Short mmCIF file of C-alpha atoms and ligand atoms in Angstrom, two decimals:
data_model
loop_
_atom_site.label_atom_id
_atom_site.label_comp_id
_atom_site.label_asym_id
_atom_site.label_seq_id
_atom_site.Cartn_x
_atom_site.Cartn_y
_atom_site.Cartn_z
CA UNK A 1 92.56 90.66 133.86
CA UNK A 2 91.38 88.96 130.67
CA UNK A 3 94.12 87.58 128.54
CA UNK A 4 94.18 89.07 125.04
CA UNK A 5 94.60 86.23 122.57
CA UNK A 6 93.98 86.57 118.86
CA UNK A 7 92.08 83.52 117.62
CA UNK A 8 91.49 82.17 114.13
CA UNK A 9 89.31 79.06 113.91
CA UNK A 10 89.78 76.40 111.25
CA UNK A 11 87.07 75.88 108.65
CA UNK A 12 87.96 72.19 108.35
CA UNK A 13 87.92 70.43 111.70
CA UNK A 14 89.51 66.97 111.73
CA UNK A 15 87.43 65.95 114.78
CA UNK A 16 84.91 63.79 112.85
CA UNK A 17 87.74 61.61 111.48
CA UNK A 18 89.21 60.65 114.87
CA UNK A 19 89.06 57.01 115.97
CA UNK A 20 88.58 57.50 119.72
CA UNK A 21 89.24 53.83 120.41
CA UNK A 22 92.71 54.07 118.93
CA UNK A 23 94.72 57.05 120.15
CA UNK A 24 98.44 56.49 119.55
CA UNK A 25 100.59 58.67 121.80
CA UNK A 26 101.61 62.01 120.29
CA UNK A 27 100.60 61.44 116.68
CA UNK A 28 97.17 63.08 116.49
CA UNK A 29 97.21 66.85 116.86
CA UNK A 30 94.12 68.92 117.56
CA UNK A 31 92.82 71.49 115.06
CA UNK A 32 94.60 74.51 116.57
CA UNK A 33 97.87 75.55 118.20
CA UNK A 34 98.89 78.47 120.37
CA UNK A 35 101.86 80.58 119.41
CA UNK A 36 103.55 83.61 120.99
CA UNK A 37 106.68 85.35 119.71
CA UNK A 38 109.44 87.01 121.69
CA UNK A 39 111.25 89.93 120.09
CA UNK A 40 112.78 93.27 121.11
CA UNK A 41 113.03 91.95 124.67
CA UNK A 42 109.27 91.30 125.13
CA UNK A 43 106.60 88.65 124.60
CA UNK A 44 104.11 89.68 121.90
CA UNK A 45 100.35 89.03 121.68
CA UNK A 46 99.60 85.27 121.75
CA UNK A 47 97.58 83.73 118.94
CA UNK A 48 95.56 80.55 118.51
CA UNK A 49 95.67 79.50 114.86
CA UNK A 50 94.80 76.42 112.78
CA UNK A 51 97.37 73.64 113.31
CA UNK A 52 99.88 73.52 110.49
CA UNK A 53 103.54 73.59 109.45
CA UNK A 54 105.89 76.42 110.38
CA UNK A 55 108.12 77.99 107.81
CA UNK A 56 111.75 78.09 109.00
CA UNK A 57 114.89 79.64 107.62
CA UNK A 58 117.51 76.82 107.36
CA UNK A 59 119.81 79.08 109.39
CA UNK A 60 117.38 78.93 112.35
CA UNK A 61 119.65 78.69 115.38
CA UNK A 62 117.62 75.96 117.15
CA UNK A 63 118.41 73.59 114.28
CA UNK A 64 122.13 74.18 114.80
CA UNK A 65 122.66 74.90 118.50
CA UNK A 66 119.63 73.36 120.19
CA UNK A 67 118.12 76.16 122.29
CA UNK A 68 114.84 74.34 122.83
CA UNK A 69 112.79 73.45 125.90
CA UNK A 70 109.51 71.65 126.36
CA UNK A 71 106.99 70.68 129.01
CA UNK A 72 104.47 67.84 129.18
CA UNK A 73 101.08 68.14 130.88
CA UNK A 74 97.63 66.58 130.61
CA UNK A 75 94.06 67.86 130.70
CA UNK A 76 91.44 65.43 131.95
CA UNK A 77 87.67 65.59 131.81
CA UNK A 78 86.15 64.56 135.14
CA UNK A 79 82.99 62.44 135.28
CA UNK A 80 80.90 65.60 135.94
CA UNK A 81 82.31 67.32 132.83
CA UNK A 82 84.84 69.61 134.60
CA UNK A 83 88.18 69.93 132.82
CA UNK A 84 91.27 69.96 135.02
CA UNK A 85 95.06 70.29 134.84
CA UNK A 86 97.32 68.57 137.36
CA UNK A 87 99.55 70.91 139.43
CA UNK A 88 100.30 73.20 136.45
CA UNK A 89 102.26 75.61 138.66
CA UNK A 90 105.01 72.97 138.94
CA UNK A 91 105.32 72.79 135.15
CA UNK A 92 105.38 76.60 134.89
CA UNK A 93 108.16 76.77 137.47
CA UNK A 94 110.19 73.99 135.86
CA UNK A 95 109.76 75.60 132.44
CA UNK A 96 111.30 78.81 133.74
CA UNK A 97 114.11 76.96 135.51
CA UNK A 98 114.92 75.30 132.18
CA UNK A 99 114.75 78.70 130.43
CA UNK A 100 117.29 80.21 132.83
CA UNK A 101 119.71 77.29 132.27
CA UNK A 102 119.39 77.54 128.47
CA UNK A 103 119.65 81.37 128.35
CA UNK A 104 116.08 81.73 127.10
CA UNK A 105 113.47 84.31 128.18
CA UNK A 106 111.18 83.25 131.03
CA UNK A 107 107.39 83.49 130.87
CA UNK A 108 105.46 84.77 133.87
CA UNK A 109 104.16 81.61 135.61
CA UNK A 110 100.55 82.78 135.65
CA UNK A 111 100.75 83.72 131.97
CA UNK A 112 102.18 80.27 131.16
CA UNK A 113 99.25 78.60 132.95
CA UNK A 114 96.71 80.96 131.36
CA UNK A 115 98.03 80.22 127.88
CA UNK A 116 97.88 76.47 128.48
CA UNK A 117 94.33 76.84 129.78
CA UNK A 118 93.34 78.96 126.77
CA UNK A 119 94.57 76.34 124.30
CA UNK A 120 92.81 73.51 126.19
CA UNK A 121 89.60 75.50 126.48
CA UNK A 122 89.68 76.20 122.73
CA UNK A 123 90.20 72.48 122.02
CA UNK A 124 87.97 71.04 124.73
CA UNK A 125 85.94 68.93 122.29
CA UNK A 126 89.14 66.95 121.72
CA UNK A 127 89.44 65.73 125.32
CA UNK A 128 88.80 61.97 125.30
CA UNK A 129 86.41 60.45 127.81
CA UNK A 130 87.70 56.90 128.11
CA UNK A 131 89.78 55.75 131.11
CA UNK A 132 93.56 56.25 130.78
CA UNK A 133 92.96 58.76 127.96
CA UNK A 134 93.55 62.49 128.15
CA UNK A 135 94.50 65.57 126.19
CA UNK A 136 98.31 65.67 126.27
CA UNK A 137 99.65 69.24 126.29
CA UNK A 138 103.04 70.15 124.87
CA UNK A 139 104.19 73.70 125.67
CA UNK A 140 107.60 74.44 124.12
CA UNK A 141 109.94 77.27 123.26
CA UNK A 142 112.68 77.49 120.66
CA UNK A 143 115.13 80.02 119.29
CA UNK A 144 114.15 81.78 116.07
CA UNK A 145 117.19 83.90 115.17
CA UNK A 146 118.45 83.13 111.68
CA UNK A 147 122.10 83.21 112.56
CA UNK A 148 125.00 80.79 112.46
CA UNK A 149 127.03 81.52 115.55
CA UNK A 150 127.05 80.20 119.09
CA UNK A 151 125.30 82.79 121.23
CA UNK A 152 121.82 83.05 122.77
CA UNK A 153 119.16 83.90 120.20
CA UNK A 154 117.46 87.28 120.53
CA UNK A 155 114.10 86.02 119.30
CA UNK A 156 112.02 82.98 120.32
CA UNK A 157 108.71 81.28 119.70
CA UNK A 158 106.58 79.76 122.47
CA UNK A 159 103.92 77.30 121.38
CA UNK A 160 101.33 74.98 122.91
CA UNK A 161 100.23 71.87 121.01
CA UNK A 162 97.54 69.45 122.17
CA UNK A 163 97.06 65.75 121.34
CA UNK A 164 94.32 63.35 122.43
CA UNK A 165 96.21 60.34 123.79
CA UNK A 166 95.67 56.87 125.18
CA UNK A 167 97.99 54.94 127.51
CA UNK A 168 101.74 55.51 126.97
CA UNK A 169 102.83 51.98 127.86
CA UNK A 170 100.48 49.13 127.02
CA UNK A 171 102.19 46.77 129.50
CA UNK A 172 104.46 46.83 132.57
CA UNK A 173 107.94 47.96 131.54
CA UNK A 174 111.27 46.20 131.53
CA UNK A 175 114.32 48.37 132.13
CA UNK A 176 118.07 47.87 132.01
CA UNK A 177 120.52 49.46 134.42
CA UNK A 178 122.96 51.40 132.23
CA UNK A 179 126.56 51.50 133.40
CA UNK A 180 128.37 52.92 130.38
CA UNK A 181 126.38 55.73 128.76
CA UNK A 182 125.43 58.84 130.74
CA UNK A 183 122.25 60.93 130.50
CA UNK A 184 123.44 63.88 132.52
CA UNK A 185 126.58 65.07 134.25
CA UNK A 186 126.90 67.28 137.31
CA UNK A 187 126.97 70.88 136.18
CA UNK A 188 125.28 69.95 132.90
CA UNK A 189 121.70 70.37 131.72
CA UNK A 190 120.08 67.16 133.05
CA UNK A 191 117.70 69.12 135.25
CA UNK A 192 116.44 71.17 132.32
CA UNK A 193 113.77 69.76 130.06
CA UNK A 194 115.77 70.54 126.95
CA UNK A 195 115.69 68.71 123.62
CA UNK A 196 119.38 67.69 123.58
CA UNK A 197 118.96 65.50 126.67
CA UNK A 198 116.47 63.38 124.75
CA UNK A 199 118.61 63.28 121.59
CA UNK A 200 121.54 62.00 123.68
CA UNK A 201 119.38 59.26 125.19
CA UNK A 202 118.30 57.76 121.86
CA UNK A 203 121.34 55.68 120.96
CA UNK A 204 121.81 53.98 124.37
CA UNK A 205 118.04 53.39 124.50
CA UNK A 206 118.09 51.85 121.02
CA UNK A 207 120.79 49.41 122.18
CA UNK A 208 118.66 48.48 125.20
CA UNK A 209 115.61 48.06 122.94
CA UNK A 210 117.65 45.65 120.80
CA UNK A 211 118.19 43.58 123.94
CA UNK A 212 114.43 43.53 124.57
CA UNK A 213 114.14 46.32 127.19
CA UNK A 214 111.70 49.21 126.91
CA UNK A 215 113.97 51.67 128.67
CA UNK A 216 117.16 52.27 130.63
CA UNK A 217 117.70 53.10 134.25
CA UNK A 218 120.35 55.82 134.06
CA UNK A 219 123.05 55.86 136.68
CA UNK A 220 125.16 58.81 137.83
CA UNK A 221 127.69 60.04 135.29
CA UNK A 222 130.67 59.99 137.65
CA UNK A 223 130.77 56.44 139.02
CA UNK A 224 127.69 54.71 137.53
CA UNK A 225 126.97 53.54 141.07
CA UNK A 226 123.70 55.32 141.86
CA UNK A 227 120.38 55.07 140.05
CA UNK A 228 118.93 58.30 138.63
CA UNK A 229 115.88 58.09 136.35
CA UNK A 230 114.40 56.14 133.47
CA UNK A 231 113.37 57.42 130.04
CA UNK A 232 110.74 60.07 130.66
CA UNK A 233 110.03 58.92 134.21
CA UNK A 234 111.50 59.33 137.68
CA UNK A 235 111.94 56.12 139.67
CA UNK A 236 110.23 54.96 142.82
CA UNK A 237 111.03 51.68 144.63
CA UNK A 238 109.69 50.05 147.74
CA UNK A 239 112.38 48.23 149.73
CA UNK A 240 111.77 46.85 153.24
CA UNK A 241 108.42 48.67 153.23
CA UNK A 242 110.03 52.09 152.66
CA UNK A 243 109.18 54.16 149.58
CA UNK A 244 112.51 55.22 148.06
CA UNK A 245 113.30 57.63 145.27
CA UNK A 246 116.58 59.23 144.15
CA UNK A 247 116.94 62.70 145.65
CA UNK A 248 116.79 65.68 143.32
CA UNK A 249 119.60 67.53 145.06
CA UNK A 250 121.94 66.93 142.15
CA UNK A 251 121.37 68.83 138.92
CA UNK A 252 121.28 65.62 136.89
CA UNK A 253 117.66 64.55 137.49
CA UNK A 254 114.58 66.20 136.05
CA UNK A 255 112.23 67.33 138.81
CA UNK A 256 109.16 65.26 138.08
CA UNK A 257 105.69 66.56 138.90
CA UNK A 258 104.30 63.03 139.31
CA UNK A 259 107.25 61.83 141.46
CA UNK A 260 106.84 64.93 143.67
CA UNK A 261 103.17 64.03 144.03
CA UNK A 262 104.02 60.43 144.96
CA UNK A 263 106.33 61.70 147.72
CA UNK A 264 103.82 64.32 148.91
CA UNK A 265 101.06 61.72 148.96
CA UNK A 266 103.16 59.18 150.86
CA UNK A 267 103.88 61.85 153.50
CA UNK A 268 100.20 62.83 153.58
CA UNK A 269 99.23 59.20 154.19
CA UNK A 270 101.95 58.75 156.81
CA UNK A 271 103.86 56.12 154.80
CA UNK A 272 107.64 55.89 155.25
CA UNK A 273 109.34 57.67 152.34
CA UNK A 274 112.96 58.64 151.70
CA UNK A 275 114.49 60.80 149.00
CA UNK A 276 118.18 59.96 148.91
CA UNK A 277 120.99 58.48 146.84
CA UNK A 278 120.16 54.86 146.04
CA UNK A 279 123.00 52.60 144.94
CA UNK A 280 122.65 49.97 142.23
CA UNK A 281 124.12 47.45 144.72
CA UNK A 282 121.37 48.21 147.22
CA UNK A 283 118.67 47.66 144.60
CA UNK A 284 120.15 44.45 143.22
CA UNK A 285 120.68 43.02 146.70
CA UNK A 286 117.12 43.89 147.71
CA UNK A 287 115.77 42.17 144.59
CA UNK A 288 117.87 39.05 145.25
CA UNK A 289 116.71 38.92 148.88
CA UNK A 290 113.04 39.49 148.02
CA UNK A 291 112.95 42.79 149.92
CA UNK A 292 111.97 44.89 146.88
CA UNK A 293 108.20 44.71 146.72
CA UNK A 294 107.32 47.47 144.26
CA UNK A 295 109.03 49.49 141.53
CA UNK A 296 107.54 52.01 139.14
CA UNK A 297 108.23 54.96 136.91
CA UNK A 298 106.46 58.24 137.64
CA UNK A 299 105.84 60.71 134.85
CA UNK A 300 103.08 62.68 133.15
CA UNK A 301 102.98 60.58 129.97
CA UNK A 302 102.97 57.16 131.63
CA UNK A 303 101.57 58.33 135.04
CA UNK A 304 102.47 55.35 137.25
CA UNK A 305 104.18 52.67 135.15
CA UNK A 306 104.89 49.40 136.95
CA UNK A 307 108.36 47.96 136.29
CA UNK A 308 108.16 44.23 135.65
CA UNK A 309 111.81 43.38 134.95
CA UNK A 310 115.19 44.91 135.68
CA UNK A 311 118.25 43.92 133.67
CA UNK A 312 121.74 44.20 135.17
CA UNK A 313 125.04 42.90 133.79
CA UNK A 314 123.42 40.21 131.66
CA UNK A 315 120.95 39.03 134.31
CA UNK A 316 117.23 39.84 134.14
CA UNK A 317 115.35 39.99 137.43
CA UNK A 318 111.60 39.40 137.49
CA UNK A 319 110.04 41.72 140.06
CA UNK A 320 107.00 40.78 142.18
CA UNK A 321 103.74 40.35 140.24
CA UNK A 322 102.09 43.69 139.46
CA UNK A 323 98.82 42.61 141.19
CA UNK A 324 100.70 42.36 144.50
CA UNK A 325 102.01 45.96 144.39
CA UNK A 326 100.04 47.64 147.16
CA UNK A 327 101.85 50.99 147.07
CA UNK A 328 101.79 51.72 143.35
CA UNK A 329 98.22 50.46 143.01
CA UNK A 330 97.03 52.74 145.82
CA UNK A 331 98.87 55.78 144.45
CA UNK A 332 97.71 55.24 140.87
CA UNK A 333 94.11 54.74 141.97
CA UNK A 334 94.22 57.93 144.05
CA UNK A 335 95.75 60.03 141.25
CA UNK A 336 93.23 58.67 138.73
CA UNK A 337 90.32 59.20 141.10
CA UNK A 338 91.06 62.81 142.01
CA UNK A 339 91.39 63.62 138.31
CA UNK A 340 88.11 61.99 137.33
CA UNK A 341 86.41 63.40 140.43
CA UNK A 342 85.76 59.98 141.93
CA UNK A 343 87.35 60.95 145.22
CA UNK A 344 87.97 64.24 147.00
CA UNK A 345 91.07 66.18 145.90
CA UNK A 346 92.19 66.86 149.49
CA UNK A 347 95.52 68.37 148.47
CA UNK A 348 94.01 70.71 145.88
CA UNK A 349 96.11 69.45 142.96
CA UNK A 350 93.51 69.51 140.19
CA UNK A 351 93.12 72.99 138.74
CA UNK A 352 89.87 73.54 136.92
CA UNK A 353 89.71 75.18 133.50
CA UNK A 354 86.53 77.22 133.33
C1 PLP B 401 113.75 62.87 131.73
C2 PLP B 401 112.43 62.89 132.43
N1 PLP B 401 112.38 62.51 133.73
C3 PLP B 401 111.22 62.51 134.41
C4 PLP B 401 110.03 62.91 133.82
C5 PLP B 401 108.77 62.91 134.63
O1 PLP B 401 108.38 64.24 134.91
P1 PLP B 401 106.85 64.62 135.11
O2 PLP B 401 106.34 63.80 136.24
O3 PLP B 401 106.87 66.07 135.45
O4 PLP B 401 106.16 64.33 133.85
C6 PLP B 401 110.03 63.31 132.48
C7 PLP B 401 108.80 63.75 131.83
O5 PLP B 401 108.46 64.89 131.88
C8 PLP B 401 111.26 63.30 131.77
O6 PLP B 401 111.29 63.68 130.49
#
């Protein structure tokens, strides 16, 4: 079935003005955006239109009650020119899980992927070629009822924006274990990729930034005893040669596509890997005893981001030198290489956009 999308091309492309050697994350938008409205209980015909401002009624319910969800994906151009997405079915599934939690209408998973592909195909000239660069994709949905009252909106807008981007973090990150503020509580919305989770993280993160850290390591909301995730990344540690990551059984941790791939890859390679609760005490003790040999964040924006320092109760621990990190180096190299086509994609994760 061919997807019916109405397209209107811009007469004034901004492509010639782009400085490809300087691509700040999330600030440069491509010429077009995809948009699809939901009304009368059904999704309407999608459109690709020139990128530009939306006009909103100040009574728009998203502005007041926060029914808003987003996803983050990347399109990469392989060395042979093929354009691929990385495991887009996981984003489509997570998007719908978030929609259910926030009382928003789901989008058929195949339609979600087809719309993302259509936007990337339309904007393919914007995909950077340099290493560590990509076309970042931001699908999102928000409520569009003009109504002041707490109830699910009856109308929504789904959109896909695209941004050529360079590396998210320019250097290995330093993170602080947070024992007061909470990102997500059991029974809450931590597992949904909804805007309010990020708004709530800003103040505690600002305080950590003032202390010189890039990010926080969130701990569980009940006892602040177990590590959860960090900024826009899930956490992976190597202690005593075992790859460890907090389990996603609770509904407080976002199910990361990259973290899932790290675990799948470790299993595929026959490396020891455990998804379980990991206590702060266990991590701090392992660092003190030199048993923690690797630590990194896993997420679409940063991919594999080595953690250089961990702060805890006023102490700052320097972790082993990044060059010595066998596990994260091997995983990052593999993920980069299957995307650029430098090695075989044995697990079939890269989905081509034709
Ligand atoms: C809170 C949070 N945790 C983890 C992640 C990593 O998820 P993924 O690997 O799917 O990008 C993200 C980014 O999407 C995030 O926003």
